[in-house]
Coordinates of C-alpha atoms in Angstrom, one line a residue:
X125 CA 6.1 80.8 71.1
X126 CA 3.9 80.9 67.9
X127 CA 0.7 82.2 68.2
X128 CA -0.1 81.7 64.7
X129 CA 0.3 77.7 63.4
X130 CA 1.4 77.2 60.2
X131 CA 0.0 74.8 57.8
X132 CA 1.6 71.8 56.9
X133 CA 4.6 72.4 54.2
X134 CA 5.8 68.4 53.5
X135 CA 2.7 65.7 52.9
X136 CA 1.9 63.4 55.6
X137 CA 3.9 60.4 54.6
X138 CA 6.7 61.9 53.7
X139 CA 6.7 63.9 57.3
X140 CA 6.3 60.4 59.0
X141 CA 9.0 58.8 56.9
X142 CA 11.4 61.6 57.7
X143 CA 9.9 61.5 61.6
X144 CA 11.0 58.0 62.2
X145 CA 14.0 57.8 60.6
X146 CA 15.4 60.7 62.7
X147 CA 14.0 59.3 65.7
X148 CA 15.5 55.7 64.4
X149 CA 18.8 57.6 64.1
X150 CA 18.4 59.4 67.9
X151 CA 17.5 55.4 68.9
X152 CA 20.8 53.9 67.2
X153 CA 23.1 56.7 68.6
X154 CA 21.8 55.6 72.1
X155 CA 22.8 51.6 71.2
X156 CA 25.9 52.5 70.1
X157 CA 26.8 54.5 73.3
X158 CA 25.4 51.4 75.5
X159 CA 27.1 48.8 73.2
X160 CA 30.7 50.8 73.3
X161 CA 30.4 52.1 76.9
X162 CA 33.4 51.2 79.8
X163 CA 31.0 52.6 82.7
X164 CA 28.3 49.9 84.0
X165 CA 26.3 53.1 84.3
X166 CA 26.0 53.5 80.6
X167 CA 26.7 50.2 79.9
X168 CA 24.4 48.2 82.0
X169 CA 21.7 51.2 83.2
X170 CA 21.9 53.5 80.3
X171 CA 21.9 56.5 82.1
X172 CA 22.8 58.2 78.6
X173 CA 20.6 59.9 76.0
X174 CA 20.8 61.0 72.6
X175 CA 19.2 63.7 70.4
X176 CA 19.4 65.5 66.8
X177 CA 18.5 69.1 66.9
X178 CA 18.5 71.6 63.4
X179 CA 21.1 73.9 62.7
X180 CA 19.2 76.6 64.7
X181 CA 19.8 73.7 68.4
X182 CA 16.5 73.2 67.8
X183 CA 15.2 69.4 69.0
X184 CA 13.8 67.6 66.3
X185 CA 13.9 64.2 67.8
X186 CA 15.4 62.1 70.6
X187 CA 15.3 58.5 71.6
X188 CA 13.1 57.4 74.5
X189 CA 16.0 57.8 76.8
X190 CA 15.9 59.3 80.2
X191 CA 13.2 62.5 80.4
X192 CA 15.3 64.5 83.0
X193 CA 18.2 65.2 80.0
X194 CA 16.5 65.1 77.0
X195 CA 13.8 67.6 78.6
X196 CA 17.0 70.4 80.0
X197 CA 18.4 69.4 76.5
X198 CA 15.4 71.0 74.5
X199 CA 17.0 74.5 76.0
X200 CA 21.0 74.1 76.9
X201 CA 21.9 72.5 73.5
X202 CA 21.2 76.2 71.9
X203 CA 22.8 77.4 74.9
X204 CA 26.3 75.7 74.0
X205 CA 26.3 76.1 70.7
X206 CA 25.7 80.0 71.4
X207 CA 28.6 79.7 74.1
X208 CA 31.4 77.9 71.7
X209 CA 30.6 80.2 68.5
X210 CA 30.7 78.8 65.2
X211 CA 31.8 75.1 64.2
X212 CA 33.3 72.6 61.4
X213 CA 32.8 69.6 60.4
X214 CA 34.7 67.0 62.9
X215 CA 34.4 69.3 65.6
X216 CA 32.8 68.1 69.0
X217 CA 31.7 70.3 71.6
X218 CA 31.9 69.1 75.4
X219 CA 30.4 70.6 78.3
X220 CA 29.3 69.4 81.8
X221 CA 28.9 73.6 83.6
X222 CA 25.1 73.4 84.9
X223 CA 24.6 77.0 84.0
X224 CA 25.1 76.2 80.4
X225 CA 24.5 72.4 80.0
X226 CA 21.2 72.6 82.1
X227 CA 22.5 69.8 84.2
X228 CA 24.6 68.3 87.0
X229 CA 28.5 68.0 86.3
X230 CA 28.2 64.3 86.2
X231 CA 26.0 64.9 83.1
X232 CA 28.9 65.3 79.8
X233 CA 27.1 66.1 76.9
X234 CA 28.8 66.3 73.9
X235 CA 27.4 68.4 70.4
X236 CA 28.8 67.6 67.1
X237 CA 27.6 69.3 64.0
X238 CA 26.4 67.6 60.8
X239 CA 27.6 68.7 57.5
X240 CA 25.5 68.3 54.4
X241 CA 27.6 65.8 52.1
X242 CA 29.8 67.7 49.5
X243 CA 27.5 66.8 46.4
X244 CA 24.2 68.5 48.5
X245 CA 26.1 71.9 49.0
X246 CA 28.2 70.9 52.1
X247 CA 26.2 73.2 54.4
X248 CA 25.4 73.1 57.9
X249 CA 22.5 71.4 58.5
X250 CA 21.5 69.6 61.9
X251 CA 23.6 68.8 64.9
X252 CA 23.4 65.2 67.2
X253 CA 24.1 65.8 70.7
X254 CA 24.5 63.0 73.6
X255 CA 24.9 63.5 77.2
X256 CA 25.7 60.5 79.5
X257 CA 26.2 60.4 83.5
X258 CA 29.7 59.8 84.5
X259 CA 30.4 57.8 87.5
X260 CA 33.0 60.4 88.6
X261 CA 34.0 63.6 87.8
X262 CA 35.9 64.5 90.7
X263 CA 35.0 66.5 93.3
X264 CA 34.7 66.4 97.4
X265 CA 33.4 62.5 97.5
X266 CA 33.7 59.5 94.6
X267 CA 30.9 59.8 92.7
X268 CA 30.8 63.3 92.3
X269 CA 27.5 63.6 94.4
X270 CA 28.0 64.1 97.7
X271 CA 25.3 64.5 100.2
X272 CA 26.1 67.8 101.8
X273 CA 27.7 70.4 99.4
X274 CA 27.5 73.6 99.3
X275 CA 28.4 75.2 96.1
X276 CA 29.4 73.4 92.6
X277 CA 33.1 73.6 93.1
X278 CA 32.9 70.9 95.7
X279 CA 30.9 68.6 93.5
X280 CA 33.4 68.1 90.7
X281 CA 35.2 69.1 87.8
X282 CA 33.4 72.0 85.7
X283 CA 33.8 72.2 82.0
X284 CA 32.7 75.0 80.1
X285 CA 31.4 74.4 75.9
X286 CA 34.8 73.9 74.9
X287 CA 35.8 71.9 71.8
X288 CA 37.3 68.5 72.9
X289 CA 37.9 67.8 68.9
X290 CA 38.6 70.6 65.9
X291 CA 38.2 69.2 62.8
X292 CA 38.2 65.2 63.7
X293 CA 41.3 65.8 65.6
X294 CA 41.4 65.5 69.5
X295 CA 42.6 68.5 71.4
X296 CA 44.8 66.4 73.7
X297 CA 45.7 69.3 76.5
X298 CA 41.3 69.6 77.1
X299 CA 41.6 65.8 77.2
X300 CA 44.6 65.9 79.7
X301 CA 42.9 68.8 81.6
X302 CA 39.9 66.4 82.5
X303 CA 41.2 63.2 83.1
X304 CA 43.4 64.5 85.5
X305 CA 40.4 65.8 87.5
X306 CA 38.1 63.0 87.9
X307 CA 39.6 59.3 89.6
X308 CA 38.8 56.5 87.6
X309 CA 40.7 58.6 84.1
X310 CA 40.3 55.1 82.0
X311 CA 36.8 54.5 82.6
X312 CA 36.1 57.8 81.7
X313 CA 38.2 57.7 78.4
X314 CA 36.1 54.7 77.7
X315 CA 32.9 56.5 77.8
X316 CA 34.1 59.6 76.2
X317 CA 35.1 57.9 73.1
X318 CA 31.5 55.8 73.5
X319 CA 29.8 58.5 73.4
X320 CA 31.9 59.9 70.2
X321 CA 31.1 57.2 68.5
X322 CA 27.5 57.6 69.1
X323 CA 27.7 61.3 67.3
X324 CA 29.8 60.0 63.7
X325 CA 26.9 57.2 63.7
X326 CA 24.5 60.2 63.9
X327 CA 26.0 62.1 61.5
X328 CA 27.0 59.0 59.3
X329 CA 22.7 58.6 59.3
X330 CA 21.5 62.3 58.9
X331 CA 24.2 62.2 55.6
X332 CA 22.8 59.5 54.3
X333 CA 19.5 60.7 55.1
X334 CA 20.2 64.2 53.1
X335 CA 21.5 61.7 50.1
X336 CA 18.5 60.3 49.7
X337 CA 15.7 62.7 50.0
X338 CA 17.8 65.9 49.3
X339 CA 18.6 68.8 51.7
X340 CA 16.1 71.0 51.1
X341 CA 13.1 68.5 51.9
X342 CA 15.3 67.5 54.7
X343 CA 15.5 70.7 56.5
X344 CA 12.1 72.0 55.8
X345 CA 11.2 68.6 57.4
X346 CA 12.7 69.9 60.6
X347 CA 10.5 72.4 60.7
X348 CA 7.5 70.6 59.4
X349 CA 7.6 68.0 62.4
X350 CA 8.1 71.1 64.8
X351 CA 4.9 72.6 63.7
X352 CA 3.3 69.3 63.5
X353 CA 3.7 68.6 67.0
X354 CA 2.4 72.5 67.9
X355 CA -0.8 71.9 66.4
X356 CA -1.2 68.0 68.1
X357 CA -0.4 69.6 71.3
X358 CA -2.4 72.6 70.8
X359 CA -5.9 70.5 70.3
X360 CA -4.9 68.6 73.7
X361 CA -4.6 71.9 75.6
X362 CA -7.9 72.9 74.2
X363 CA -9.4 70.0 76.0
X364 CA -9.2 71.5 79.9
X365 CA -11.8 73.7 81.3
X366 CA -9.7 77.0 80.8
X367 CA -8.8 78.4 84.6
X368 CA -6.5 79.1 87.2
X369 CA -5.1 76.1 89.4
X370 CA -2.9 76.1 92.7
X371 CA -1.0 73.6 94.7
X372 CA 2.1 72.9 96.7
X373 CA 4.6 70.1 97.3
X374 CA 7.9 70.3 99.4
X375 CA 11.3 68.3 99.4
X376 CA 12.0 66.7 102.8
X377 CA 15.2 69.3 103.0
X378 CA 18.2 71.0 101.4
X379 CA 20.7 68.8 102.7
X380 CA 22.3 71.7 104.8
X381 CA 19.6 72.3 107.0
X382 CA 16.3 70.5 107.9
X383 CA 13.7 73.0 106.9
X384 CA 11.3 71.9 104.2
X385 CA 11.9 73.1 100.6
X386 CA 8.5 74.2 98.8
X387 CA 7.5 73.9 95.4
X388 CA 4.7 76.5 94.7
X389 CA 2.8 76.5 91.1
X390 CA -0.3 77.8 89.8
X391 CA -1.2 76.7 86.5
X392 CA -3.2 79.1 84.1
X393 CA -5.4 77.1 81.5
X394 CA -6.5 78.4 78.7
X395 CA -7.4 77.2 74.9
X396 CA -4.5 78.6 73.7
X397 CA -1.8 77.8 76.1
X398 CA -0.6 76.4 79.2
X399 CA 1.0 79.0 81.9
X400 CA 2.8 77.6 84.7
X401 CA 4.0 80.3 87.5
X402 CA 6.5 79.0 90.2
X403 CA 6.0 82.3 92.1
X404 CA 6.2 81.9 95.9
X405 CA 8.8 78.9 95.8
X406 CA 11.6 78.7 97.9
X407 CA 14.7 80.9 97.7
X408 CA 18.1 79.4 96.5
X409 CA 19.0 77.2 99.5
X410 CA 22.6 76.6 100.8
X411 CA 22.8 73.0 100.1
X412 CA 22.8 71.1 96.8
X413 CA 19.0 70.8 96.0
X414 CA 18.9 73.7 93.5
X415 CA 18.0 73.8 90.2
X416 CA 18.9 75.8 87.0
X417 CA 16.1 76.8 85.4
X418 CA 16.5 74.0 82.1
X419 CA 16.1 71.5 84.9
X420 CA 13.1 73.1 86.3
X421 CA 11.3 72.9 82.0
X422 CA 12.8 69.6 81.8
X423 CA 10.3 68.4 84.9
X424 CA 7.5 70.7 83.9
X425 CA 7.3 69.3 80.4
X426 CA 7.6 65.8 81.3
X427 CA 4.6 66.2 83.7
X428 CA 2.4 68.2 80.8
X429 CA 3.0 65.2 78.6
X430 CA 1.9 62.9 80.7
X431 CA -1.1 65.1 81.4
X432 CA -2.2 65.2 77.4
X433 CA -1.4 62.6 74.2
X434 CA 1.4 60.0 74.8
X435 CA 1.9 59.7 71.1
X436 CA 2.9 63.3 70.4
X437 CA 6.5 63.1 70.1
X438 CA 8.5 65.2 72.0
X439 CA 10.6 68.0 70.6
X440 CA 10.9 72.0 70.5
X441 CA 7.6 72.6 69.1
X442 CA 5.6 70.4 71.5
X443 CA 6.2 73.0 73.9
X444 CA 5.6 76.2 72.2
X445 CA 2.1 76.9 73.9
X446 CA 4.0 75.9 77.5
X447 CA 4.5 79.2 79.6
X448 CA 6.9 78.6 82.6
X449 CA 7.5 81.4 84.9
X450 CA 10.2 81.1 87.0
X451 CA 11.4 83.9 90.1
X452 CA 14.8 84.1 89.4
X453 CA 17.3 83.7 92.0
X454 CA 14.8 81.1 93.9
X455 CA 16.0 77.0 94.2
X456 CA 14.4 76.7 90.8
X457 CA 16.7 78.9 88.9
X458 CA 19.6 79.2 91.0
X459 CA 22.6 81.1 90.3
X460 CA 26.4 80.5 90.5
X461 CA 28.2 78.7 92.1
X462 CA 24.9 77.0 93.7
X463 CA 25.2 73.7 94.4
X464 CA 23.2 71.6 92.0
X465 CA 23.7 67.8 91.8
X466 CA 20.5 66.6 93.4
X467 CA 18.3 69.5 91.8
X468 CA 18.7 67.3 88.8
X469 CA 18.0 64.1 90.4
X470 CA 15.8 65.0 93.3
X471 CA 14.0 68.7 92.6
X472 CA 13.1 67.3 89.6
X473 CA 11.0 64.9 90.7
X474 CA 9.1 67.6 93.4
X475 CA 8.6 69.7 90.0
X476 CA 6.7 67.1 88.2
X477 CA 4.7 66.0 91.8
X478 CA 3.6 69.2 92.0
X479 CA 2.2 69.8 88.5
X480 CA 0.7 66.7 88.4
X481 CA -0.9 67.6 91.6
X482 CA -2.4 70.6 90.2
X483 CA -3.2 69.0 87.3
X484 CA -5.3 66.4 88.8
X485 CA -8.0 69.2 89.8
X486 CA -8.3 70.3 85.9
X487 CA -8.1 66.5 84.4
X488 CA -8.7 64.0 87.4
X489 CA -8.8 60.9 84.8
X490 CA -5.6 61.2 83.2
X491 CA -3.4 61.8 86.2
X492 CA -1.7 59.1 88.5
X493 CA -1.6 59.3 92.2
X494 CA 2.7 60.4 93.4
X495 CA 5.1 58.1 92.4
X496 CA 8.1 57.4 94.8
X497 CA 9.2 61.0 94.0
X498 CA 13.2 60.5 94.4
X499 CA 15.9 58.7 92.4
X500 CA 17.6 57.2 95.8
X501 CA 21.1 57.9 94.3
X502 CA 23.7 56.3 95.8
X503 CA 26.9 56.7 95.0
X504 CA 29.9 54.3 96.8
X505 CA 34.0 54.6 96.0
X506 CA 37.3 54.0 97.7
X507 CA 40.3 52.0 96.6
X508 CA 39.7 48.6 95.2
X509 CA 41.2 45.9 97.9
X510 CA 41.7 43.8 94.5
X511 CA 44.1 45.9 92.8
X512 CA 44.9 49.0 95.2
X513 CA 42.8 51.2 92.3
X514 CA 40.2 53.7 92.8
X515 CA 36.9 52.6 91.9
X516 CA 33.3 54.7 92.0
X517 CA 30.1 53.2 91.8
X518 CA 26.8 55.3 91.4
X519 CA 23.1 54.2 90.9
X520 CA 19.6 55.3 90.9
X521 CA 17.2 52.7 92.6
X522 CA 13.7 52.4 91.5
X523 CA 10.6 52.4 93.5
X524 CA 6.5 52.7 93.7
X525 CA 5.1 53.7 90.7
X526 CA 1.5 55.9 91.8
X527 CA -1.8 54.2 91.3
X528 CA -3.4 55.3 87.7
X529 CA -7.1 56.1 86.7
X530 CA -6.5 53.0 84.8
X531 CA -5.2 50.3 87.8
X532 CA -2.8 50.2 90.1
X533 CA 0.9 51.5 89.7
X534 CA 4.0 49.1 89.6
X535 CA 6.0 47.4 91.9
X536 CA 10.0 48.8 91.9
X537 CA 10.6 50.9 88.7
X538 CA 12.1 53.9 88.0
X539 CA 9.6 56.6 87.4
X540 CA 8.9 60.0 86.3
X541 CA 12.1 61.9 85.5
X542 CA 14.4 59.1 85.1
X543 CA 14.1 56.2 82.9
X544 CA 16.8 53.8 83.5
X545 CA 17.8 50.0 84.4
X546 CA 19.1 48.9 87.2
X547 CA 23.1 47.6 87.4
X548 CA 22.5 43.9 87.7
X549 CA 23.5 42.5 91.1
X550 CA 26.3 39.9 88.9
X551 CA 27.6 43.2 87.0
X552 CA 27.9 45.0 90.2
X553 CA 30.2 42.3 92.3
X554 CA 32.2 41.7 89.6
X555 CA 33.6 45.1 88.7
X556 CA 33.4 46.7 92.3
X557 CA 34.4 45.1 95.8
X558 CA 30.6 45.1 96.9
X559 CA 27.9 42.8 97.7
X560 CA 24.5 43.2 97.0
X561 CA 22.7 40.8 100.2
X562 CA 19.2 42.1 99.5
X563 CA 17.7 43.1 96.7
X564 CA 13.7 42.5 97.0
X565 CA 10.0 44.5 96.8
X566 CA 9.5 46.3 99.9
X567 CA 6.2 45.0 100.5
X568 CA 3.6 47.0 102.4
X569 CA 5.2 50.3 101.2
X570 CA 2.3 50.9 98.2
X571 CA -1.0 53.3 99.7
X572 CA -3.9 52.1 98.9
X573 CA -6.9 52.7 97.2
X574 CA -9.2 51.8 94.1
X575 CA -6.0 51.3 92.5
X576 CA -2.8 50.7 94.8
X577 CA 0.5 52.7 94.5
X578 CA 3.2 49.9 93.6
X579 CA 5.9 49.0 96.3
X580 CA 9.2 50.4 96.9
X581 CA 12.6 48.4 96.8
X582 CA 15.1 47.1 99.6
X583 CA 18.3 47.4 98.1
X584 CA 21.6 46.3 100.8
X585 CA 25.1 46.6 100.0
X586 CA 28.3 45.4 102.0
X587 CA 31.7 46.5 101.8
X588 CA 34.3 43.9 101.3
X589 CA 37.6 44.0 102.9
X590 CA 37.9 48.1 103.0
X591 CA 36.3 51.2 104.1
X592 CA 34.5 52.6 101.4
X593 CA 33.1 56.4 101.2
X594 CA 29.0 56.4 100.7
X595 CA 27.2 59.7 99.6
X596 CA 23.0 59.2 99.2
X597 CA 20.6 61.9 97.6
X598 CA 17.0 60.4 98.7
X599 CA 13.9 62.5 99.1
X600 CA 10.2 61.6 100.5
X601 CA 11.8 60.5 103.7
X602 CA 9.9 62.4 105.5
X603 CA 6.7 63.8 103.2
X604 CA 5.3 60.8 101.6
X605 CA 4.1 60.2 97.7
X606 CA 0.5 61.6 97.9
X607 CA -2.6 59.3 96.9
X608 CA -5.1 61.3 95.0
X609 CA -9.3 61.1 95.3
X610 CA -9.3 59.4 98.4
X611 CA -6.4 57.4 97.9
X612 CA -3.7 56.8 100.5
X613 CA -0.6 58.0 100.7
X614 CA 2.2 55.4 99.9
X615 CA 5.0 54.7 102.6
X616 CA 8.1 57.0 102.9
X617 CA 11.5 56.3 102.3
X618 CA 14.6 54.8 104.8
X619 CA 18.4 54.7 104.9
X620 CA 20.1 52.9 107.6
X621 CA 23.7 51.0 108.1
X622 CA 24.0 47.5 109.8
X623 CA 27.1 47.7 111.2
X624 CA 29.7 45.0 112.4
X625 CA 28.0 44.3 115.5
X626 CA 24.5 44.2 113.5
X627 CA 23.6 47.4 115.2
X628 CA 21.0 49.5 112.9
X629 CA 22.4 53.3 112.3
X630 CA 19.8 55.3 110.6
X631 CA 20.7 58.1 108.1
X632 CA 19.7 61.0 106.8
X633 CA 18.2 61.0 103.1
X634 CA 21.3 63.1 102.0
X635 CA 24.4 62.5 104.0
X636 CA 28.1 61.3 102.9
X637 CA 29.4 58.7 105.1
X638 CA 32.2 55.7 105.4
X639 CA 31.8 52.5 105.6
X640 CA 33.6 50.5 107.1
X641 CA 34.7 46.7 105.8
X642 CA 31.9 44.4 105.7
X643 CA 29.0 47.3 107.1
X644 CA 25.7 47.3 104.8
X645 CA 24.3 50.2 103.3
X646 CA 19.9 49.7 103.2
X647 CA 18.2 51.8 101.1
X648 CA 14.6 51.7 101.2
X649 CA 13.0 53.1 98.6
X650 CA 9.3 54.7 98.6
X651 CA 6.1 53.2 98.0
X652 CA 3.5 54.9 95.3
X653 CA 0.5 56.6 96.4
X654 CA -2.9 55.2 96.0
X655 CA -5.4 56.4 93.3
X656 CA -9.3 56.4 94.5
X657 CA -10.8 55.3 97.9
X658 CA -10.3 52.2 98.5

């Protein structure tokens, strides 16, 4: 953290030119990967996101991709590079172990290293990183999310930073080694090489980019947009009465057992910087809603930048005033082997809930009302009737957005920590032996107020002609997205099987279950809270 901001090295056009075109670059790596994906994970929902960081693993600037990676990415990219020692050009780095990659297993990211061309010196100058969510990487249930484990062996393969290429060339054994861990090898080769493909187009632009202006302005551009996002954020933070601010949220459970999980923040304001102490949250909890501590920035950060200037872009130095305080060895910096695959999809969510929530008493006109607070995961596999192969479907469902300040939030979208589409129902039937029969607006699920919370979804699957495994990683099943000023709060969340005999079955928000031919998976997803009194 710098307490003293430099001046501005590199004039202002010239820093804008060289802002876009890197985040251009970050934007094409991420087309790339979607246009040269297997997965309709990546390929249809984009659950990918690229990045190009300096050669200190410093973020420079990213795509507008999904905020739950990019935001763990700002610290675990330094992390890896620190963890596989030094590089060359065509090497790749690939790692999926949360304790380094600041993520779930199903999360790959892979790090490549860009090389100044041989006329500019040849040096090392920036590296371009992507990270994508396989639909399997092995583990206790397809998918590689199960609802109920209870330490990270069980929820799939782990791959420490290892290089997966040495000097362009593919280290075939590490390639062997992982596709003979996860159960759907091709698809995964596929989106491997996709997301290969993404890096050489990064590099391929950052070379060309180091052609044109030169090296030198190049680099000291890296730093110039770092400590021009400092000083935008820094006149933001300068904005809110300086104080201290508490509040609480809690998780429905840890999957394990049914006691709450809290959240517990207080948020020290002051011109200067931004201090946010998690002190008083939960221990590390048996079942898989833990977090390593990247995850628990990752959240924190998104919430602060929703809280100040939508146009700073995002990168290392927009946090640099951001203090996060974090008791190690609680759910929110857990320790190995902790299970960990919904603290990435579902404690993130509570993170950014709960600042926001404390947020709102500092700057009550810039801060929505709880969104659906939970991704709904839902991950479905077996054997494919069709062909006798394995198959593993996975998804994120979208839900109420909260109401705003500014009018009402939206009807079934994915919000807050994840950013992605949905798999189209026609995509879904034709590459996996489902059907979707209901896919609709949950109506009635928004709280009211001055400005509504949006609706939730309905989203009903049926098995056809085998018994397929089902694993779901919901939250807000049981405490709803808060309304804010006098708003209501918006409805909570349901899971249920219609079975054979049209018999409901209700189910836990995280559970792993079969299903049996032509039984329907519901997932109802959460309504947003209201904003004002109505």
């Amino acid at each position: 953290m710098n307490d003293i901001v430099r001046p501005n090295t590199i004039d202002p056009i010239t820093l804008e030119v060289l802002r876009n075109a890197l985040e251009s670059i970050a934007d094409e790596m991420g087309a790339v990967l979607k246009r040269t994906s297997f997965s309709p994970n990546i390929k249809e929902r984009m659950d990918a996101s690229c990045a190009v960081f300096d050669a200190k693993a410093q973020l420079v600037a990213q795509a507008e991709h999904v905020p739950v990676h990019l935001g763990s990415m700002l610290r675990s990219v330094e992390a890896t590079v620190a963890a596989v020692g030094a590089v060359e050009d065509g090497d790749v780095v690939i790692v999926n172990d949360p304790f380094t990659n600041g993520s779930h297993l199903p999360d790959i990211t892979l790090v490549a290293p860009v090389f100044a061309p041989k006329d500019q010196g040849g040096i090392h100058i920036a590296y371009v990183a992507t990270r994508a969510h396989h639909a399997d990487v092995g583990g206790m249930e397809p998918g590689s999310m199960p609802g109920n484990s209870h330490e990270i062996y069980q929820e799939g393969l782990v791959i420490p930073a290892v290089k997966l290429y040495r000097r362009g060339e593919v280290q075939d054994d590490v390639m062997r080694l992982i596709l003979a861990n996860v159960r759907t090898p091709d698809e995964r080769r596929g989106d491997l090489n996709a997301q290969l493909a993404s890096l050489r187009i990064g590099e391929r632009r950052i070379r060309e980019l180091a052609q044109r202006y030169g090296v030198d302005l190049v680099t000291a551009g890296f730093e110039a947009i770092l400590d021009y996002t400092e000083r935008r954020m820094r006149r933001r933070l300068a904005d809110f009465p300086p104080g201290t601010y508490r509040g609480e949220d809690f998780l429905d459970d840890d999957g394990n057992t049914d006691e709450p999980v809290r959240v517990n923040l207080a948020i020290t304001v002051s011109p200067e910087r931004l201090v946010l102490d998690f002190a008083g949250s939960s221990p590390q909890r048996p079942g898989n809603i833990n977090a390593v501590a990247p995850m628990t920035y990752s959240a924190s950060f998104f919430a602060i930048k929703v809280l100040t200037d939508p146009e700073i872009p995002v990168n290392a130095g927009t946090f640099r005033n951001v203090e996060l305080r974090i008791p190690e060895g609680s759910f929110l910096a857990a320790r190995p082997p902790a299970a960990v695959c919904a603290g990435n999809t579902e404690t993130t969510q509570r993170i950014a809930d709960t600042v926001l929530k404390v947020c709102a008493q500092f700057a009550p006109d810039r801060v929505p009302a709880a969104s659906q607070g939970t991704m709904n995961t839902i991950a479905v596999g077996g054997n494919d009737p069709r062909d006798g192969r394995p198959y593993s479907y996975i998804e994120t469902i979208g839900g109420g957005q909260g109401g705003r300040p500014m009018g009402p939030g939206d009807d079934g979208i994915q919000c807050n920590m994840t950013n992605t589409m949905n798999t189209p129902v026609e995509a879904l039937e034709i590459t996996y032996p489902l059907r979707v029969e209901r896919y609709e607006l949950r109506e009635g699920s928004a709280g009211m107020g001055k400005h509504r919370g949006g609706n939730g979804l309905v989203r009903a699957i049926r098995s056809l002609g085998h018994t397929a495994r089902v694993s779901l990683q919901c939250e807000r099943r049981r405490f709803a997205p808060y309304g804010l000023h006098g708003g209501a709060d918006g409805k909570p969340g349901r899971n249920y099987v219609v079975q054979k005999d049209a018999a409901v079955r209700d189910e836990p928000g995280k559970a792993s279950l079969s299903l049996a031919p032509d039984e329907i998976i519901v997932v109802e997803t959460p309504g947003g809270g209201g904003w004002g009194a109505a």
